[in-house]
XYZ file of C-alpha atoms in Angstrom:
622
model
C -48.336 10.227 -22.639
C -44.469 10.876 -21.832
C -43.988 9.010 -25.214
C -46.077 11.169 -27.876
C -43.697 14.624 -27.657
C -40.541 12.008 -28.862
C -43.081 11.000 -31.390
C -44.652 13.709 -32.964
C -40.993 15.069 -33.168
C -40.090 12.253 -35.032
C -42.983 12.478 -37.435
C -42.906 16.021 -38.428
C -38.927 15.183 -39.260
C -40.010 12.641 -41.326
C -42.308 15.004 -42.726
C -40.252 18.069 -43.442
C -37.822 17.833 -46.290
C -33.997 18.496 -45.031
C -31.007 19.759 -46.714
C -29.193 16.397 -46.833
C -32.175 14.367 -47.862
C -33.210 16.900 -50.695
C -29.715 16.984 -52.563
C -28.202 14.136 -54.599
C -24.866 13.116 -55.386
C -24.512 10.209 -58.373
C -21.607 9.557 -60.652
C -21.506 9.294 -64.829
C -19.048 8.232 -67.042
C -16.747 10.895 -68.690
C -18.369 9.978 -72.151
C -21.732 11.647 -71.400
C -22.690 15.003 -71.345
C -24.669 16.071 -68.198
C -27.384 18.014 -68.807
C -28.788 20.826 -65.738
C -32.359 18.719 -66.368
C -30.511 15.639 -65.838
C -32.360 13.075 -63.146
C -30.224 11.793 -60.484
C -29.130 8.342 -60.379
C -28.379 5.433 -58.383
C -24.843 5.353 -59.285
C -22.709 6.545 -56.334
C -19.391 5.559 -57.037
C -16.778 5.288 -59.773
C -14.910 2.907 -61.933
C -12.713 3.421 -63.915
C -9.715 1.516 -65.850
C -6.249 2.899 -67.509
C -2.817 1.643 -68.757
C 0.146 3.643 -67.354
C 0.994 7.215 -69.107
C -3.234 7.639 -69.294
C -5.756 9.788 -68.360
C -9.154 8.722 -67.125
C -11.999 10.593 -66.156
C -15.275 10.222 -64.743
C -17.930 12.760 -63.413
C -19.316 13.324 -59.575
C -22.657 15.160 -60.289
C -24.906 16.980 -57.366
C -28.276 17.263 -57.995
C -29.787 20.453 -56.287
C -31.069 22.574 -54.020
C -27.625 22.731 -52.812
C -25.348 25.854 -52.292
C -21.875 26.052 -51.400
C -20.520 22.964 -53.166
C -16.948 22.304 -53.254
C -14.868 18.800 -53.367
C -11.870 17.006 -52.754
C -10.439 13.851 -53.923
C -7.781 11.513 -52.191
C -4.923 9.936 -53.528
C -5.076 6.538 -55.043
C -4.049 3.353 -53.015
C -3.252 0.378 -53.876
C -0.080 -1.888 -54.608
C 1.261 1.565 -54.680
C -0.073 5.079 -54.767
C -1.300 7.493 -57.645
C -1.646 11.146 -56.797
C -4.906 11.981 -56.140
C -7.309 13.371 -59.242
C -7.638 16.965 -60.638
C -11.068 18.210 -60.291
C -13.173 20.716 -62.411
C -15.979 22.462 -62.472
C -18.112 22.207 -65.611
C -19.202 25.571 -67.009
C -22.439 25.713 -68.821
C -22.901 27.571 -72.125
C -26.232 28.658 -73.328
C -26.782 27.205 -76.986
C -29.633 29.080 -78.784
C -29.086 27.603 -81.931
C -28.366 23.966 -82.746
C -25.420 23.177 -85.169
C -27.213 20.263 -86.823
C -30.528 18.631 -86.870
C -29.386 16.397 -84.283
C -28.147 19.239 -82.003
C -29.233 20.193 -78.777
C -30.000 23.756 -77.442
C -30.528 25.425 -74.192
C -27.197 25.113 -71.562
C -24.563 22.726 -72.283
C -21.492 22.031 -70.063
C -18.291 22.856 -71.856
C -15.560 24.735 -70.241
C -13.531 23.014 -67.249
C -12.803 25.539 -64.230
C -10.181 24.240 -62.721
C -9.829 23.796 -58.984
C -5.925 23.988 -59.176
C -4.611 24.477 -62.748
C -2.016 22.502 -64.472
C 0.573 25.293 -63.399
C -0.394 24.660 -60.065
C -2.567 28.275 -59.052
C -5.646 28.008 -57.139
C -8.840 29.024 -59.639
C -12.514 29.324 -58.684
C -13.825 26.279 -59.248
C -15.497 26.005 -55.772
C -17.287 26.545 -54.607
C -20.715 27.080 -56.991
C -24.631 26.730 -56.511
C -27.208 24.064 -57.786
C -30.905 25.073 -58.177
C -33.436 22.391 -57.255
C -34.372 20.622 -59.571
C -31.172 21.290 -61.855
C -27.643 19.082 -62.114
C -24.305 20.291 -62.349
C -20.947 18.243 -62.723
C -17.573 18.469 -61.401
C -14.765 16.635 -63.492
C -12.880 14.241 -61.723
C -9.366 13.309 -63.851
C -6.666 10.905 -62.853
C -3.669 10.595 -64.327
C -2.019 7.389 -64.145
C 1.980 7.222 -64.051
C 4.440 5.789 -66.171
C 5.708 3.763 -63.573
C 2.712 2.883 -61.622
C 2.054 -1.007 -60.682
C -0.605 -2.936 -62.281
C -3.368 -3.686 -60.460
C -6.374 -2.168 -58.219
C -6.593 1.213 -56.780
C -9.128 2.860 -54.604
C -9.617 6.378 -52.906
C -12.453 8.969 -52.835
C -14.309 11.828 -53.516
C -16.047 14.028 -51.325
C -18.716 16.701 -51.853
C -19.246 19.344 -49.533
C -22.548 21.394 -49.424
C -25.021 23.339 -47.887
C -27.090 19.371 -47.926
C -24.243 17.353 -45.694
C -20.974 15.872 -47.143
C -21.005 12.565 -49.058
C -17.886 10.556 -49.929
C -17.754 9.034 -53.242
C -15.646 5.467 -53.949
C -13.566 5.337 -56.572
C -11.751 1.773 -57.828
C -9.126 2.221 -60.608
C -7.857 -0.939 -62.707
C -4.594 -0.003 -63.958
C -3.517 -2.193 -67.120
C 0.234 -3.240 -67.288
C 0.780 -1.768 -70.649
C 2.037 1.384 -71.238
C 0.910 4.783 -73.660
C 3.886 6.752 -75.339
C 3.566 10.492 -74.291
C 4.345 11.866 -77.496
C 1.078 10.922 -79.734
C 1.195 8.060 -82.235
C -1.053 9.790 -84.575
C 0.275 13.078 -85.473
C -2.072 16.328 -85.425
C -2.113 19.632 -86.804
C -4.659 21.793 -84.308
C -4.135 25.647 -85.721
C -3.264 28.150 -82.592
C -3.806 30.877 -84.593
C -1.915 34.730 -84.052
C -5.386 37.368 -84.018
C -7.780 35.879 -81.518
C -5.585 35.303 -78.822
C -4.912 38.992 -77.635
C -9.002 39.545 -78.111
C -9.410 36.619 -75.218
C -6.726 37.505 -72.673
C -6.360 41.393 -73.171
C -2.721 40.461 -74.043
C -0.720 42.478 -76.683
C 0.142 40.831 -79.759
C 4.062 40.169 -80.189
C 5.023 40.484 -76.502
C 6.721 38.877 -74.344
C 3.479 37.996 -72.562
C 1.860 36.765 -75.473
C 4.950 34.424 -76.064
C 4.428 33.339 -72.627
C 0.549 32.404 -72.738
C 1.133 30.844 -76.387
C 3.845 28.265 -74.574
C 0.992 27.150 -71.801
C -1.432 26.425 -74.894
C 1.148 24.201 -76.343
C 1.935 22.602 -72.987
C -1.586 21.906 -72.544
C -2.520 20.796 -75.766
C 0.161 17.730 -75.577
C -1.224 17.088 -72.099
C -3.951 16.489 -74.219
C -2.347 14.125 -76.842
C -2.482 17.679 -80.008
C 0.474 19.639 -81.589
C -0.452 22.855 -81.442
C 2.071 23.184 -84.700
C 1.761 26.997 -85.335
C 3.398 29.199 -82.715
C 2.873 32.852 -84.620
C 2.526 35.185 -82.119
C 3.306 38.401 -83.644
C 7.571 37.218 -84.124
C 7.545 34.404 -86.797
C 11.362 33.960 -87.502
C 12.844 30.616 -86.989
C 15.397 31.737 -84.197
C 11.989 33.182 -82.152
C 10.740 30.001 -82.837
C 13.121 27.752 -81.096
C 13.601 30.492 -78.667
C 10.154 30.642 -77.494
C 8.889 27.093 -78.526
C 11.969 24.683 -78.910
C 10.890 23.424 -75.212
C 7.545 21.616 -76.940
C 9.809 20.223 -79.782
C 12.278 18.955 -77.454
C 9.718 16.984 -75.115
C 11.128 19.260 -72.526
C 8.189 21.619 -71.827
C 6.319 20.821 -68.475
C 3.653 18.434 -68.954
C 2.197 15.767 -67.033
C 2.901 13.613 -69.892
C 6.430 12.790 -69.660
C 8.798 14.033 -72.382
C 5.788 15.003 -74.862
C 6.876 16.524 -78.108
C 5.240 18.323 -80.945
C 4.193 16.020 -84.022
C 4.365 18.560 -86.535
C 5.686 22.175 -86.927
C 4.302 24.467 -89.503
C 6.681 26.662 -91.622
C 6.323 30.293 -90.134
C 6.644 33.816 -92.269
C 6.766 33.964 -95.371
C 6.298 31.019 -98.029
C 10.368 32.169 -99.763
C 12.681 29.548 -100.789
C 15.145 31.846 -98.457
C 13.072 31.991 -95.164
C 12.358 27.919 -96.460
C 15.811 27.783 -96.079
C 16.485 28.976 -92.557
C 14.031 26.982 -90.921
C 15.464 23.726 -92.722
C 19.119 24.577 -91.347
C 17.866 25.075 -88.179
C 15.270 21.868 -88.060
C 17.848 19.565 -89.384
C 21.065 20.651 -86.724
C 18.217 20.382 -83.996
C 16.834 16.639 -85.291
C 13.113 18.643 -86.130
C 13.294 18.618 -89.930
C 10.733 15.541 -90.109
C 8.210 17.300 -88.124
C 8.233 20.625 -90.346
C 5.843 21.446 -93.314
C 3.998 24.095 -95.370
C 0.606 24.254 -94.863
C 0.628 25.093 -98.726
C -3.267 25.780 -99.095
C -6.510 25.030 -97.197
C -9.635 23.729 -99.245
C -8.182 24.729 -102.887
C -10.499 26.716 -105.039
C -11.199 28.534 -101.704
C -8.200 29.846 -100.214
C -5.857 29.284 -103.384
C -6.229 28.710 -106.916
C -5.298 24.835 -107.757
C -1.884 26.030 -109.858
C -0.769 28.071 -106.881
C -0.040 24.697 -105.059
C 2.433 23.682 -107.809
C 4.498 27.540 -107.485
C 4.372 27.309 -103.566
C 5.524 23.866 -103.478
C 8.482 24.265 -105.584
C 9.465 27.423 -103.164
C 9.837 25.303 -100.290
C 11.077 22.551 -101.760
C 13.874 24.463 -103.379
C 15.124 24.724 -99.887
C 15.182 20.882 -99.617
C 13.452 18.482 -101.493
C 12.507 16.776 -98.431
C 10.501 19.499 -97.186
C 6.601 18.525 -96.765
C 3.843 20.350 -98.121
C 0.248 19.888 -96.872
C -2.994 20.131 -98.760
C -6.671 19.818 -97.316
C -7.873 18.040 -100.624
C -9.346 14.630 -101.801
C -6.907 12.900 -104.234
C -9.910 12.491 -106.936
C -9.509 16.287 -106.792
C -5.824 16.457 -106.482
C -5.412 14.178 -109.814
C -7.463 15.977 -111.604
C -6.355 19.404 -111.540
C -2.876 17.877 -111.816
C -0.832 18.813 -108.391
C -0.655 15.445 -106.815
C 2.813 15.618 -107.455
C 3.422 18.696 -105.412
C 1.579 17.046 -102.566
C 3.608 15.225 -99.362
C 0.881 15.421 -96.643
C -3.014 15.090 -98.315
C -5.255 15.927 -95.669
C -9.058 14.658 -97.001
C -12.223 15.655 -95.229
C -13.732 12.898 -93.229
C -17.221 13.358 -95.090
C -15.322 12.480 -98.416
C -13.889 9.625 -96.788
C -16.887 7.610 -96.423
C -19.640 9.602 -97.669
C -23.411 8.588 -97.660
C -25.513 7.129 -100.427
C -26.125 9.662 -102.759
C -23.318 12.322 -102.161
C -20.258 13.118 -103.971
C -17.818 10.358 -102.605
C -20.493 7.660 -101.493
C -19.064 4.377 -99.682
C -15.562 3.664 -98.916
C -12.765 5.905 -100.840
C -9.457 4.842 -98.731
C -8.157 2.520 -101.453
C -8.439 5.550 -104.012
C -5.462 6.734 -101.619
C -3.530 3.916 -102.455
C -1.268 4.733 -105.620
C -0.888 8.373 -103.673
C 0.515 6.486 -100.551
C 3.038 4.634 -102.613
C 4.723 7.498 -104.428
C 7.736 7.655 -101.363
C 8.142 7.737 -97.550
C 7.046 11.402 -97.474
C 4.069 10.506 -98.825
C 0.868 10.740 -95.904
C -3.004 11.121 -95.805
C -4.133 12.496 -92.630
C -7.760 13.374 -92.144
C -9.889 16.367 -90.980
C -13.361 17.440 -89.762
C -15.226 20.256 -90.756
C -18.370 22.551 -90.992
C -19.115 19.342 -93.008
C -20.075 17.421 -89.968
C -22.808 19.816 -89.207
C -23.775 22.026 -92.106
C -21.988 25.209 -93.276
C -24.617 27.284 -93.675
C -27.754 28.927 -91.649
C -29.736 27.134 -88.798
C -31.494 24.208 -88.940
C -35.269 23.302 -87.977
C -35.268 20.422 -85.725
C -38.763 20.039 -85.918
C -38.695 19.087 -89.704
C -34.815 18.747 -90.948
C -34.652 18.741 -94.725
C -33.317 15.744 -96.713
C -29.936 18.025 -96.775
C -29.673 19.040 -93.384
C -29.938 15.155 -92.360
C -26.871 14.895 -94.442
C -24.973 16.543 -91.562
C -25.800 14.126 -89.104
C -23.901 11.284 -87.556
C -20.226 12.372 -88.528
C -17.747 12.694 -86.355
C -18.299 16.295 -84.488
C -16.415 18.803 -82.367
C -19.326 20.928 -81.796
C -20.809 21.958 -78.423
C -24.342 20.510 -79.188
C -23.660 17.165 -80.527
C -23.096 14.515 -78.046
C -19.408 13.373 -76.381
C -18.735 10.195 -78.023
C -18.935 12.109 -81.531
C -16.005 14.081 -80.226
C -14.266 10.802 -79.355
C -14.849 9.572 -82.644
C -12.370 11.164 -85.863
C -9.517 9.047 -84.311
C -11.560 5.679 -84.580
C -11.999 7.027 -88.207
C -8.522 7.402 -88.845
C -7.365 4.088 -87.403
C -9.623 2.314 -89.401
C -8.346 3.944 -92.557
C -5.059 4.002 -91.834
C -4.185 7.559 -91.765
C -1.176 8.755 -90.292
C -2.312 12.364 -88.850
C -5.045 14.796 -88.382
C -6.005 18.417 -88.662
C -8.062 20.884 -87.195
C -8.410 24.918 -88.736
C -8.634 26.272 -85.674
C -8.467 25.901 -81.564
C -9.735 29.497 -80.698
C -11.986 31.152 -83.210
C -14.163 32.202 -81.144
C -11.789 34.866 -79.372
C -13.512 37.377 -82.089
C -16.482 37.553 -79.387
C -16.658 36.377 -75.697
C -15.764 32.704 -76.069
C -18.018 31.938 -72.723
C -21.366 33.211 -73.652
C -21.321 32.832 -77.621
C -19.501 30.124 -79.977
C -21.408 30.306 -82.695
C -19.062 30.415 -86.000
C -19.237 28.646 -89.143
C -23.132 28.095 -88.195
C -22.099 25.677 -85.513
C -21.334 26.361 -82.169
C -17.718 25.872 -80.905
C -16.097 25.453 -84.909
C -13.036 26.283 -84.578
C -12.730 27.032 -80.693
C -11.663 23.904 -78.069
C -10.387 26.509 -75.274
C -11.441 28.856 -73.616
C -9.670 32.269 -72.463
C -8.979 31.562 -68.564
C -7.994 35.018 -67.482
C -8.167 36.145 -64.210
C -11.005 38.204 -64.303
C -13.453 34.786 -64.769
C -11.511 32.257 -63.086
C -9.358 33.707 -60.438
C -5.867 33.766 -59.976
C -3.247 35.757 -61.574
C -2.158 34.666 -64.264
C -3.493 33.731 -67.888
C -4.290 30.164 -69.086
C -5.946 28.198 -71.302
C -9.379 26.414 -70.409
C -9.997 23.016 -71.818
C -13.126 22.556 -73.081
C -14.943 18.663 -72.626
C -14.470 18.398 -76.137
C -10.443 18.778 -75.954
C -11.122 15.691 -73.212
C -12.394 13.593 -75.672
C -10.223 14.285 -78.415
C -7.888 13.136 -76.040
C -9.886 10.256 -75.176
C -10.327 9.510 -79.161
C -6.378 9.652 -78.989
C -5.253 7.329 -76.081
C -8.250 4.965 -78.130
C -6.439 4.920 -81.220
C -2.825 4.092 -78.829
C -4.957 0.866 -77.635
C -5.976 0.020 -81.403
C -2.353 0.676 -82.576
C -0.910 -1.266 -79.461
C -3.409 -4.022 -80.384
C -2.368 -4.530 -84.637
C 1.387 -3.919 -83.598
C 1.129 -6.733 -80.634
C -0.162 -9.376 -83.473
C -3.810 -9.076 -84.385
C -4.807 -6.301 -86.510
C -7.427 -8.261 -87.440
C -9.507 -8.164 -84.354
C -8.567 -4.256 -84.003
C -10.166 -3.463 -87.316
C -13.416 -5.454 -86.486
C -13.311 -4.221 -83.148
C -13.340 -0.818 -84.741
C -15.909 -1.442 -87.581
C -18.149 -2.767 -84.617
C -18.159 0.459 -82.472
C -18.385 2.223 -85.383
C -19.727 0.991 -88.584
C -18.939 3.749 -90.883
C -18.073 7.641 -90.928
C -21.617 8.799 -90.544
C -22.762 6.415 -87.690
C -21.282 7.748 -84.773
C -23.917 8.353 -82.434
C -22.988 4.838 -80.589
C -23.399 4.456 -76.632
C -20.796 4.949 -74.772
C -21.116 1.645 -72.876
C -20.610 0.370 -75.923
C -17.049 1.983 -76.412
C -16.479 1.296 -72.928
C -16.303 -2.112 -73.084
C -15.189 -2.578 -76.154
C -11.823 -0.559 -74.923
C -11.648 -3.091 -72.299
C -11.767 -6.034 -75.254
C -9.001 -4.268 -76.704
C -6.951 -3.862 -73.404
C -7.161 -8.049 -72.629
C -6.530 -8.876 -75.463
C -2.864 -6.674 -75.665
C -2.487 -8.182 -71.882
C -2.926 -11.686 -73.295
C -0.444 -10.716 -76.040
C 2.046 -9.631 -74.101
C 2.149 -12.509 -71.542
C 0.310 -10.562 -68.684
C -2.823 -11.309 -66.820
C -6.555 -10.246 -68.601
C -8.349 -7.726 -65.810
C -11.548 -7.164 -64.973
C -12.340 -4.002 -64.602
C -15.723 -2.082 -65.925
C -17.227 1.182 -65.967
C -19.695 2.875 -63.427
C -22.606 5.617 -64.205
C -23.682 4.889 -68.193
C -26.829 6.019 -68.695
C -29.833 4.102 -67.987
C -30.712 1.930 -70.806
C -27.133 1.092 -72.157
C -25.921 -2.348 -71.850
C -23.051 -4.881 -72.548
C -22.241 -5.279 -76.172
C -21.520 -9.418 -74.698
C -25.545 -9.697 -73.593
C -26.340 -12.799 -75.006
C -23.227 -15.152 -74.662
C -22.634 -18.392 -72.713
C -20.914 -17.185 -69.291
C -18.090 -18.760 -68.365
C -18.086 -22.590 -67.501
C -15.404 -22.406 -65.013
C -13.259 -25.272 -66.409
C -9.936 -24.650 -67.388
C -9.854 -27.536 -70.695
C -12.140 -28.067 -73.313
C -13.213 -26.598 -76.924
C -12.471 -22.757 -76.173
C -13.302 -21.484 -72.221
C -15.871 -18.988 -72.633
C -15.824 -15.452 -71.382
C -17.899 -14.303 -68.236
C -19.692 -11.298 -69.020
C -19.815 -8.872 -65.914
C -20.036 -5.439 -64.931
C -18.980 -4.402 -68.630
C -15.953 -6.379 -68.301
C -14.418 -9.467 -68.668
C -11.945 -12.236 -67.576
C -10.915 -15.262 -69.177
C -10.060 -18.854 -67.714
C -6.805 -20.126 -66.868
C -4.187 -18.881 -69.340
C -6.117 -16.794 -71.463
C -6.895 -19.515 -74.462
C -8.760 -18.868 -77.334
C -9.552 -15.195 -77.194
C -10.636 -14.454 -80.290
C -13.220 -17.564 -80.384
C -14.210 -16.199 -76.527
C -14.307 -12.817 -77.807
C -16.914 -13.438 -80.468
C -16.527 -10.763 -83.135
C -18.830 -12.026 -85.472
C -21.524 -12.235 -82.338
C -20.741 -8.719 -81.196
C -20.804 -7.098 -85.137
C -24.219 -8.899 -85.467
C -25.914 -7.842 -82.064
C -23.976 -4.175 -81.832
C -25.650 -3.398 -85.464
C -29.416 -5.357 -83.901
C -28.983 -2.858 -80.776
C -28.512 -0.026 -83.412
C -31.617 -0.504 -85.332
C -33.491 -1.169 -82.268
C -31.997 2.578 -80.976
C -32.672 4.367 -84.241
């Protein structure tokens, strides 16, 4: 009798759902979007993998009821120490229209709340709510020194809550290669002059404004973008290098060592004379091959095709040297006759590699060619546009017209269209060879309140990859951008095409490009799981290590999505011998290691084998 108190207790405990037991905490990759519906998972810890000068992220997600959740992460230890990750909260923005037929609606995470900023201020990340039932994600970001040691890393992240405290491993691999700061690929993202006071209740032209447009730049070459238009209200050359000359200098303060500008747009007005001063004062300060005219957007629509001819001849009447940019295709270009006045030809990605039955179908890069060899000033770059979703009305998901399945697939910087299409226009323009890449705009959306409605262009977030981060919504005192997940994988899609670069200019271009094709087939087929990248990336990373004389790593990636696999499923494992025709690679964990010297990677590696079962496990998904 003395027992059955002790254990009825015990029962009814067993019984009654607690805090702790009714909460979850899981992990995903950074290359996933994580819905509030989202089930939790088994995955409880991270991995993660990085060269030095990198960012990595991953994502800690609590599944609710849970209130009061806030978390911390530790620095990284291991044959030395990496400073412990920045952590975010991830805002949700309520969608109500899709961009595309294959968007999403209903609340999307976008915006990242920082805990502490970049400028080191305490925000209001933490801490926030989770409804039962519902997911919500904090981004976890670790930044990787120049002169941090190769090799293994661990530390941790811990969740606090109204449901207990859980502590989340993380294990960093930490390649011994090396990222440059300042971006391979050069970029053109527009900042542009109106929004900007609309967002942050700043006035236009003062001192202020000046001040806020300098922490964009900063953070937008944190995130691997030149930000290469610095109007804010002032646009003489003397403001300019004034205000700005820190982010063309590399001495701005970034996490990213010594990170310049790639680009700097001609400010004022289009005169040979204002042409003029911006040339003496580029050239004395070692600039002048970073400046250019954005000499017309989209010609018929923003400029008649003979006004590129008269504005070209203004600047270069200044120097001869002097660049001029065009958002054009070259079959375009020739025939209206102003190839000639063109340095910098910026084509749209959909007119790159367009589908059966458009305008430009299959491959157009060697129409580029003759363009490309008219003189070292000559460049294509590439941009996205409305293009990649449809430029006009909403869409019915439910049936999608013939047309409104033609913007599906391409690469996207929409809020509604999944991660890895974010990651994606840099792929693109490795694999054709361009040298740069545009975007209109950065912060369109400033026209209306950036956090409940993005919906421009008929797509939501066109045009806008920050958000306003005044005090009044995230804490603090002072004004900031917000980067937006988006901006993250942009970045990602940058430091990608730094591995693919790293890979051609170590000795084997070849396996790049197929690498490349593999992941992603052509312009339109983009929608590719992010295991898939994942481990691909890794392919890449060996195979520079094995290059270079250093040791392959294995390494991996923790919390894909159930149902994604290794793009190696299928191949011998390894034998274990160290001789023989070609040691074979062990497949495990989404990783890899080779045997004893690291022989015969491309025969391990198996391109034709992956190209073959990556475009089986395609048809199989669509």
């Amino acid at each position: 009798m003395t027992h059955r108190p002790a254990l009825l207790t015990a029962a009814l405990l067993a019984l009654a759902p607690t805090a702790a037991s009714a909460a979850s905490v899981w992990t995903a990759i950074a290359t996933e979007k994580v819905l509030p519906a989202a089930k939790a998972r088994s995955t409880n810890d991270a991995r993660i993998a990085a060269a030095r000068n990198e960012f990595e992220a991953f994502q800690v997600v609590v599944t609710g009821p849970a209130t009061g959740v806030s978390a911390s992460a530790t620095e990284l230890n291991g044959p030395g120490k990496i400073p412990s990750p920045k952590l975010y909260r991830e805002e949700l923005i309520n969608i109500t229209n899709a961009s595309a037929a294959d968007g999403m609606k209903g609340r999307i995470p976008d915006a990242l709340v920082p805990d502490v900023d970049e400028w080191g201020e305490k925000r209001n990340a933490f801490p926030f709510d989770v409804p039962a039932g519902e997911s919500r994600a904090v981004w976890v970001e670790v930044y990787v020194p120049k002169d941090a040691k190769p090799g293994e890393y661990t530390g941790s992240v811990t969740v606090k809550s109204s449901a207990g405290e859980q502590q989340v491993p993380v294990k960093l691999t930490v390649w011994d290669f090396e990222l440059p700061s300042t971006a391979s690929l050069k970029s053109v993202f527009v900042l542009g002059y109106s929004t900007l006071p609309a967002g942050h209740g700043v006035a236009g032209g003062s001192a202020a404004m000046a001040d806020l447009r300098f922490r964009y730049g900063t953070l937008g070459l944190d995130h691997r973008i030149s930000l290469a238009r610095h109007d804010d209200g002032t646009a003489g050359v003397a403001h300019f290098v004034s205000k700005y000359g820190p982010l063309m200098d590399g001495k701005a303060p970034t996490r990213l060592p010594g990170a310049k500008l790639t680009a700097a747009q001609l400010g004022g007005a289009r005169t040979t004379a204002n042409a003029t001063d911006w040339t003496k004062e580029f050239k004395s300060r070692g600039w002048f091959d970073r400046l250019f005219d954005y000499t017309c957007d989209e010609p018929p629509l923003t400029c008649a095709w003979n006004d590129i001819t008269t504005r070209s001849k203004a600047v270069k009447a200044a120097d001869p040297n002097f660049r001029t940019l065009v958002t054009t295709m070259i079959q375009d270009a020739d025939a209206k006759g102003v190839t000639g006045a063109i340095d910098i030809m910026v084509p749209v990605v959909n007119y790159m590699e367009g589908k059966p039955g458009s305008k430009y179908p299959g491959a157009q890069r060697g129409a580029y060619d003759k363009f490309l060899g008219g003189g070292s000033n000559k460049e294509m770059w590439t941009y996205q546009s409305c293009m990649s979703h449809g430029c006009g009305g909403t869409v019915d998901i439910g049936d999608p017209s013939g047309s409104a399945q033609y913007y599906t697939g391409w690469p996207s910087y929409v809020i509604d269209s999944n991660a890895i299409r974010s990651r994606a226009q840099e792929w693109m323009s490795f694999r054709w060879g361009a040298t740069g890449e545009l975007y209109f705009e950065t912060t369109m959306a400033y026209g209306h309140d950036a956090w409940n409605n993005q919906w421009d262009f008929s797509g939501n977030g066109d045009g806008t990859l920050f958000y306003p981060g005044t005090p009044a919504k995230i804490g603090g005192t002072t004004h900031i951008p917000i980067a937006s997940i988006r901006l993250k994988m942009i970045r990602e899609g940058m430091e990608d095409f730094e591995y693919l670069k790293r890979l051609a200019d170590a000795g084997d271009p070849g396996l790049a490009k197929a690498i490349t094709e593999a992941v992603f087939p052509n312009a339109y087929t983009t929608d590719v799981s992010p295991d898939d990248l994942m481990i691909a990336r890794e392919k890449i990373a060996n195979r520079i290590l094995e290059l270079t004389g250093k040791n392959a790593t294995v390494a991996g990636v923790s919390g894909a999505p159930a149902g994604s696999g290794d793009v190696l499923a299928g191949l011998p494992s390894s034998s274990g011998g160290g001789t023989g025709e070609g040691e074979m690679v062990a497949a495990n964990a989404g990783g890899c290691t080779s045997g004893p010297g690291n022989a015969g990677f491309l025969a391990l590696l198996g391109i034709p084998f992956i190209l073959k079962y990556l475009h089986s496990r395609r048809r199989k998904r669509d």
